[in-house]
Amino acid sequence: MKIKNVGVLGAGTMGHGIAELAALASWNVMLCDISEELLTKALNAIKENLNAMERSRDNCSAVMERIRCVTSIHEAVKSVDLVIECLPENLEFKQKVFKELDEVCAPDVILATNTSGLSPTAIAKDIKHPERVVVAHFWNPPQLIPLVEVVPGEKTSKEVVDKTMEWVKALGKQPVRMNKECLGFIGNRLQLALLREALYIVEQGYADVEEVDKSMIYGHGRRLPVTGPFCSADMGGLDIFHTISTYLFPDLSSASEPSKLMQKIVEEGNLGLKSGKGFYEWTPEMKEKMVKRRTETLIDLLEKDKKTDQS
Ligand SMILES: NC(=O)c1ccc[n+]([C@@H]2O[C@H](COP(=O)([O-])OP(=O)(O)OC[C@H]3O[C@@H](n4cnc5c(N)ncnc54)[C@H](O)[C@@H]3O)[C@@H](O)[C@H]2O)c1
């Protein structure tokens, strides 16, 4: 693997997590944001996370030494093999940044974007070397969620996709390769298809919010860490799933607009955990309990993954 030096643009929610992963995997990282203050905040978050993962002090300081902070994008990408852009989700802004990157980076430097859903073809529009632009979509928090969707644009070369897949694997993550781009990639399409049906069940009065969540947590959700939809169908019997499809597909939501129920809640200023109310009342106790439970479960799953990989 040739990649030794990585430029991470943006030290926010995703950028600092990806910088941590790259430094843990022994790459030298140039981490870039607009102010020293934001960079210090990012470094503190990384340290806190390394401590939470119970890394030894030596190991933690070796990881931290591999991260250099800068406030200029040019400085950050001067001598790197791969750039991962984690800047705000705005197409025009990303297009401008990628044009600059294309001008200052040698043609063999991979230019990856962590966009949640913008088109890599659109991001690489009007640049000289669109073949080196690729999506590497990490999920939040990147330290705890293994998935990284690797998505080529229309002009991305196979070599760049291959190398990005290798890089993601070397970070200890699970890359998923798409053949071509589509809105929402794979993960968000599946997540939103599920949310659309959950909202529909509540809107039709078939069941309440808590019951829908319980049905997922204690039923289908129990299998999901082990089997995806195709493997689940294979294990359950394709004849059975085919028969269910004949009567259930026509009855499922095919809404092509956002849910009115969710729209009303959002318009009332209720945004979920961050505003204190959404589908649930987010008291400080509930917030602490759920965040802790989710983090612990994600760590347990990572530990299980490690054991499965070793066996
Ligand atoms: N937050 C998530 O859950 C999530 C998940 C997957 C993908 N993404 C995607 O990752 C990208 C980053 O998202 P985020 O949540 O980390 O955003 P964020 O707002 O937390 O971080 C963006 C950072 O970019 C910095 N920045 C802005 N302009 C800059 C410039 N000119 N030079 C250097 N730094 C600059 C900001 O100061 C900020 O720290 C977006 O494309 C987003 O869609 C986010």
CSV table of C-alpha atoms in Angstrom, one decimal, residues 2-306:
chain,number,residue,atom,x,y,z
A,2,LYS,CA,1.6,3.2,-1.1
A,3,ILE,CA,-0.5,5.7,0.9
A,4,LYS,CA,1.6,7.0,3.8
A,5,ASN,CA,0.5,10.6,4.1
A,6,VAL,CA,-3.1,11.7,4.4
A,7,GLY,CA,-4.6,15.1,4.3
A,8,VAL,CA,-7.9,15.5,6.2
A,9,LEU,CA,-9.8,18.7,5.3
A,10,GLY,CA,-12.2,19.7,8.1
A,11,ALA,CA,-11.7,18.8,11.7
A,12,GLY,CA,-15.4,18.7,12.6
A,13,THR,CA,-17.6,15.7,13.5
A,14,MET,CA,-16.3,13.4,10.8
A,15,GLY,CA,-12.8,14.9,10.1
A,16,HIS,CA,-11.4,14.5,13.5
A,17,GLY,CA,-12.6,10.9,13.7
A,18,ILE,CA,-11.1,10.0,10.3
A,19,ALA,CA,-7.8,11.7,11.3
A,20,GLU,CA,-7.8,9.5,14.4
A,21,LEU,CA,-8.4,6.3,12.4
A,22,ALA,CA,-5.6,7.2,9.9
A,23,ALA,CA,-3.1,8.1,12.7
A,24,LEU,CA,-4.0,4.9,14.5
A,25,ALA,CA,-3.3,3.0,11.3
A,26,SER,CA,0.2,4.6,11.3
A,27,TRP,CA,-0.3,7.2,8.6
A,28,ASN,CA,1.0,10.7,8.9
A,29,VAL,CA,-2.0,13.1,9.0
A,30,MET,CA,-2.3,16.7,8.0
A,31,LEU,CA,-5.5,17.9,9.7
A,32,CYS,CA,-6.9,21.2,8.4
A,33,ASP,CA,-9.5,23.5,9.7
A,34,ILE,CA,-10.1,27.3,9.6
A,35,SER,CA,-8.8,28.2,13.1
A,36,GLU,CA,-6.3,27.0,15.7
A,37,GLU,CA,-9.2,26.9,18.2
A,38,LEU,CA,-11.2,24.4,16.2
A,39,LEU,CA,-8.1,22.3,15.6
A,40,THR,CA,-7.3,22.3,19.4
A,41,LYS,CA,-10.9,21.2,20.0
A,42,ALA,CA,-10.4,18.4,17.5
A,43,LEU,CA,-7.2,17.2,19.0
A,44,ASN,CA,-8.7,17.2,22.5
A,45,ALA,CA,-11.7,15.1,21.2
A,46,ILE,CA,-9.2,12.6,19.6
A,47,LYS,CA,-7.2,12.4,22.9
A,48,GLU,CA,-10.4,11.8,24.9
A,49,ASN,CA,-11.5,9.1,22.5
A,50,LEU,CA,-8.1,7.3,22.5
A,51,ASN,CA,-8.3,7.4,26.3
A,52,ALA,CA,-11.8,6.0,26.3
A,53,MET,CA,-10.5,3.2,24.1
A,54,GLU,CA,-8.0,2.5,26.9
A,55,ARG,CA,-4.9,3.0,24.7
A,56,SER,CA,-1.7,3.2,26.7
A,57,ARG,CA,-0.2,6.6,27.3
A,58,ASP,CA,2.7,5.7,25.0
A,59,ASN,CA,0.5,4.5,22.2
A,60,CYS,CA,-1.8,7.5,22.6
A,61,SER,CA,1.1,10.0,22.3
A,62,ALA,CA,2.6,8.1,19.3
A,63,VAL,CA,-0.8,8.4,17.6
A,64,MET,CA,-1.1,12.1,18.5
A,65,GLU,CA,2.4,12.8,17.2
A,66,ARG,CA,1.4,11.6,13.7
A,67,ILE,CA,-1.3,14.3,13.4
A,68,ARG,CA,-0.1,17.8,12.3
A,69,CYS,CA,-2.6,20.7,12.4
A,70,VAL,CA,-2.7,23.4,9.8
A,71,THR,CA,-5.1,26.2,8.8
A,72,SER,CA,-4.3,26.3,5.1
A,73,ILE,CA,-5.7,23.7,2.6
A,74,HIS,CA,-2.6,24.1,0.4
A,75,GLU,CA,-0.3,23.4,3.3
A,76,ALA,CA,-2.4,20.3,4.3
A,77,VAL,CA,-2.2,18.7,0.8
A,78,LYS,CA,1.4,19.7,-0.2
A,79,SER,CA,2.9,16.2,0.2
A,80,VAL,CA,0.1,13.7,0.8
A,81,ASP,CA,-0.9,10.6,-1.2
A,82,LEU,CA,-4.6,10.9,-0.4
A,83,VAL,CA,-6.9,13.7,0.6
A,84,ILE,CA,-10.2,13.1,2.4
A,85,GLU,CA,-12.4,16.1,2.3
A,86,CYS,CA,-14.8,16.5,5.3
A,87,LEU,CA,-16.0,20.0,4.7
A,88,PRO,CA,-19.6,21.3,5.0
A,89,GLU,CA,-22.1,19.6,2.7
A,90,ASN,CA,-22.4,22.3,0.0
A,91,LEU,CA,-21.9,21.3,-3.7
A,92,GLU,CA,-20.6,24.7,-4.9
A,93,PHE,CA,-18.1,24.9,-2.0
A,94,LYS,CA,-16.9,21.3,-2.6
A,95,GLN,CA,-16.6,22.0,-6.3
A,96,LYS,CA,-14.4,25.1,-5.6
A,97,VAL,CA,-12.2,23.1,-3.1
A,98,PHE,CA,-11.8,20.2,-5.5
A,99,LYS,CA,-10.8,22.6,-8.3
A,100,GLU,CA,-8.1,24.0,-6.1
A,101,LEU,CA,-7.0,20.5,-5.0
A,102,ASP,CA,-6.8,19.4,-8.6
A,103,GLU,CA,-4.5,22.3,-9.4
A,104,VAL,CA,-2.1,21.8,-6.4
A,105,CYS,CA,-2.0,18.0,-6.0
A,106,ALA,CA,0.1,15.8,-8.3
A,107,PRO,CA,-2.3,13.8,-10.7
A,108,ASP,CA,-1.7,10.5,-8.8
A,109,VAL,CA,-3.0,11.9,-5.5
A,110,ILE,CA,-6.4,10.4,-4.7
A,111,LEU,CA,-9.0,13.1,-3.9
A,112,ALA,CA,-11.7,11.5,-1.8
A,113,THR,CA,-14.8,13.2,-0.4
A,114,ASN,CA,-16.8,12.1,2.6
A,115,THR,CA,-20.0,13.7,1.2
A,116,SER,CA,-23.2,12.2,2.6
A,117,GLY,CA,-24.9,12.1,-0.8
A,118,LEU,CA,-23.6,14.7,-3.3
A,119,SER,CA,-22.7,13.3,-6.7
A,120,PRO,CA,-18.9,12.7,-7.1
A,121,THR,CA,-19.4,13.4,-10.8
A,122,ALA,CA,-20.8,16.8,-9.9
A,123,ILE,CA,-18.1,17.5,-7.4
A,124,ALA,CA,-15.4,16.7,-10.0
A,125,LYS,CA,-17.1,18.8,-12.7
A,126,ASP,CA,-14.7,21.0,-14.6
A,127,ILE,CA,-11.5,19.6,-13.1
A,128,LYS,CA,-8.5,18.3,-15.2
A,129,HIS,CA,-8.3,14.9,-13.4
A,130,PRO,CA,-11.8,13.7,-12.5
A,131,GLU,CA,-10.5,10.1,-12.6
A,132,ARG,CA,-8.9,10.5,-9.2
A,133,VAL,CA,-12.1,11.8,-7.4
A,134,VAL,CA,-14.0,9.2,-5.4
A,135,VAL,CA,-16.5,9.1,-2.5
A,136,ALA,CA,-15.3,7.5,0.7
A,137,HIS,CA,-18.5,7.8,2.8
A,138,PHE,CA,-17.7,7.1,6.5
A,139,TRP,CA,-20.6,6.7,8.9
A,140,ASN,CA,-20.9,8.7,12.2
A,141,PRO,CA,-19.1,8.1,14.5
A,142,PRO,CA,-16.3,6.9,12.2
A,143,GLN,CA,-14.4,5.3,15.1
A,144,LEU,CA,-17.3,3.0,16.0
A,145,ILE,CA,-19.2,2.3,12.7
A,146,PRO,CA,-17.2,0.0,10.4
A,147,LEU,CA,-19.0,0.9,7.1
A,148,VAL,CA,-17.3,3.1,4.4
A,149,GLU,CA,-19.1,3.3,1.1
A,150,VAL,CA,-16.7,3.7,-1.8
A,151,VAL,CA,-18.5,5.3,-4.7
A,152,PRO,CA,-17.0,6.2,-8.1
A,153,GLY,CA,-18.2,9.1,-10.3
A,154,GLU,CA,-18.7,8.7,-14.0
A,155,LYS,CA,-15.0,9.3,-14.7
A,156,THR,CA,-13.4,7.7,-11.7
A,157,SER,CA,-10.7,5.1,-12.6
A,158,LYS,CA,-10.9,1.6,-11.4
A,159,GLU,CA,-7.4,2.0,-10.0
A,160,VAL,CA,-8.5,4.8,-7.8
A,161,VAL,CA,-11.5,2.8,-6.5
A,162,ASP,CA,-9.2,-0.2,-5.8
A,163,LYS,CA,-6.7,1.9,-3.9
A,164,THR,CA,-9.4,3.6,-1.9
A,165,MET,CA,-10.9,0.2,-1.0
A,166,GLU,CA,-7.4,-0.9,0.2
A,167,TRP,CA,-6.9,2.3,2.2
A,168,VAL,CA,-10.3,1.9,3.9
A,169,LYS,CA,-9.4,-1.8,4.7
A,170,ALA,CA,-6.1,-0.7,6.1
A,171,LEU,CA,-7.9,1.7,8.4
A,172,GLY,CA,-9.7,-1.4,9.9
A,173,LYS,CA,-13.0,-0.4,8.3
A,174,GLN,CA,-15.4,-2.3,6.1
A,175,PRO,CA,-15.4,-0.8,2.6
A,176,VAL,CA,-18.5,-1.4,0.4
A,177,ARG,CA,-17.9,-0.9,-3.3
A,178,MET,CA,-20.6,0.6,-5.5
A,179,ASN,CA,-20.5,0.1,-9.2
A,180,LYS,CA,-21.9,3.5,-9.9
A,181,GLU,CA,-23.3,6.5,-8.0
A,182,CYS,CA,-26.9,7.0,-7.0
A,183,LEU,CA,-28.6,9.4,-4.5
A,184,GLY,CA,-28.1,8.4,-0.9
A,185,PHE,CA,-25.6,5.6,-1.9
A,186,ILE,CA,-26.7,2.3,-0.4
A,187,GLY,CA,-26.9,2.9,3.4
A,188,ASN,CA,-29.0,6.0,3.4
A,189,ARG,CA,-31.4,4.5,0.7
A,190,LEU,CA,-32.0,1.5,3.0
A,191,GLN,CA,-32.2,3.7,6.2
A,192,LEU,CA,-34.7,6.1,4.6
A,193,ALA,CA,-36.8,3.3,3.0
A,194,LEU,CA,-37.2,1.9,6.5
A,195,LEU,CA,-38.0,5.3,8.1
A,196,ARG,CA,-40.6,6.0,5.4
A,197,GLU,CA,-42.4,2.7,6.2
A,198,ALA,CA,-42.1,3.4,10.0
A,199,LEU,CA,-43.7,6.8,9.5
A,200,TYR,CA,-46.4,5.3,7.3
A,201,ILE,CA,-47.3,2.7,10.0
A,202,VAL,CA,-47.7,5.5,12.6
A,203,GLU,CA,-49.6,7.9,10.2
A,204,GLN,CA,-52.0,5.1,9.3
A,205,GLY,CA,-52.7,4.5,13.0
A,206,TYR,CA,-51.5,0.9,12.7
A,207,ALA,CA,-49.2,1.3,15.7
A,208,ASP,CA,-47.6,4.0,17.9
A,209,VAL,CA,-44.0,5.2,17.7
A,210,GLU,CA,-42.7,3.2,20.7
A,211,GLU,CA,-44.2,0.0,19.4
A,212,VAL,CA,-42.6,0.4,15.9
A,213,ASP,CA,-39.2,1.0,17.5
A,214,LYS,CA,-39.7,-2.0,19.8
A,215,SER,CA,-40.7,-4.2,16.8
A,216,MET,CA,-37.4,-3.3,15.1
A,217,ILE,CA,-35.2,-3.6,18.2
A,218,TYR,CA,-36.5,-6.9,19.3
A,219,GLY,CA,-37.3,-8.4,15.9
A,220,HIS,CA,-35.7,-7.7,12.5
A,221,GLY,CA,-33.0,-5.6,14.2
A,222,ARG,CA,-31.7,-8.5,16.2
A,223,ARG,CA,-30.7,-10.2,12.9
A,224,LEU,CA,-29.3,-7.1,11.2
A,225,PRO,CA,-25.8,-7.2,12.8
A,226,VAL,CA,-25.4,-10.6,11.3
A,227,THR,CA,-27.4,-10.8,8.1
A,228,GLY,CA,-28.3,-8.2,5.5
A,229,PRO,CA,-31.6,-8.3,3.5
A,230,PHE,CA,-30.4,-10.8,0.9
A,231,CYS,CA,-28.8,-13.1,3.4
A,232,SER,CA,-31.9,-12.9,5.6
A,233,ALA,CA,-34.1,-13.8,2.7
A,234,ASP,CA,-31.9,-16.7,1.7
A,235,MET,CA,-31.9,-18.1,5.3
A,236,GLY,CA,-35.7,-17.6,5.6
A,237,GLY,CA,-36.4,-19.2,2.2
A,238,LEU,CA,-36.8,-17.3,-1.0
A,239,ASP,CA,-40.2,-18.9,-1.8
A,240,ILE,CA,-41.6,-17.5,1.4
A,241,PHE,CA,-40.2,-14.0,0.8
A,242,HIS,CA,-41.4,-14.1,-2.8
A,243,THR,CA,-44.9,-15.0,-1.7
A,244,ILE,CA,-44.9,-12.2,1.0
A,245,SER,CA,-43.7,-9.7,-1.7
A,246,THR,CA,-46.7,-10.5,-3.9
A,247,TYR,CA,-49.2,-9.1,-1.4
A,248,LEU,CA,-47.1,-6.8,0.8
A,249,PHE,CA,-45.2,-4.8,-1.8
A,250,PRO,CA,-48.4,-3.2,-3.2
A,251,ASP,CA,-49.4,-2.3,0.4
A,252,LEU,CA,-46.2,-0.6,1.5
A,253,SER,CA,-45.7,3.1,1.4
A,254,SER,CA,-44.7,4.5,-1.9
A,255,ALA,CA,-44.8,8.2,-0.7
A,256,SER,CA,-42.7,10.5,-2.9
A,257,GLU,CA,-42.8,13.4,-0.5
A,258,PRO,CA,-41.5,13.9,3.1
A,259,SER,CA,-43.8,12.7,5.8
A,260,LYS,CA,-46.4,15.2,6.9
A,261,LEU,CA,-46.1,13.9,10.5
A,262,MET,CA,-42.4,14.5,10.6
A,263,GLN,CA,-42.8,17.9,8.9
A,264,LYS,CA,-45.2,19.1,11.5
A,265,ILE,CA,-42.9,18.0,14.4
A,266,VAL,CA,-39.9,19.8,12.7
A,267,GLU,CA,-42.0,22.9,12.1
A,268,GLU,CA,-42.8,23.0,15.8
A,269,GLY,CA,-39.1,23.3,16.5
A,270,ASN,CA,-38.7,19.7,17.8
A,271,LEU,CA,-35.6,18.2,16.3
A,272,GLY,CA,-35.1,15.2,18.5
A,273,LEU,CA,-32.3,14.7,21.0
A,274,LYS,CA,-30.5,18.0,20.1
A,275,SER,CA,-33.6,20.2,21.0
A,276,GLY,CA,-34.9,18.0,23.8
A,277,LYS,CA,-38.0,16.7,22.0
A,278,GLY,CA,-38.8,14.8,18.8
A,279,PHE,CA,-40.8,11.6,18.6
A,280,TYR,CA,-39.6,11.2,22.2
A,281,GLU,CA,-39.1,13.5,25.2
A,282,TRP,CA,-35.3,13.8,25.6
A,283,THR,CA,-34.8,14.4,29.3
A,284,PRO,CA,-31.1,14.7,30.3
A,285,GLU,CA,-31.4,11.2,31.9
A,286,MET,CA,-32.9,9.7,28.7
A,287,LYS,CA,-30.2,11.3,26.6
A,288,GLU,CA,-27.4,10.0,28.9
A,289,LYS,CA,-28.9,6.5,29.0
A,290,MET,CA,-29.4,6.1,25.3
A,291,VAL,CA,-26.1,7.6,24.2
A,292,LYS,CA,-24.3,5.3,26.7
A,293,ARG,CA,-26.3,2.3,25.6
A,294,ARG,CA,-25.7,2.9,21.9
A,295,THR,CA,-21.9,3.5,22.4
A,296,GLU,CA,-21.5,0.4,24.5
A,297,THR,CA,-23.4,-1.7,22.0
A,298,LEU,CA,-21.4,-0.4,19.1
A,299,ILE,CA,-18.1,-1.1,21.0
A,300,ASP,CA,-19.4,-4.7,21.9
A,301,LEU,CA,-20.1,-5.3,18.2
A,302,LEU,CA,-16.6,-4.1,17.2
A,303,GLU,CA,-15.1,-6.5,19.8
A,304,LYS,CA,-17.2,-9.3,18.3
A,305,ASP,CA,-16.1,-8.4,14.8
A,306,LYS,CA,-12.5,-8.6,16.0
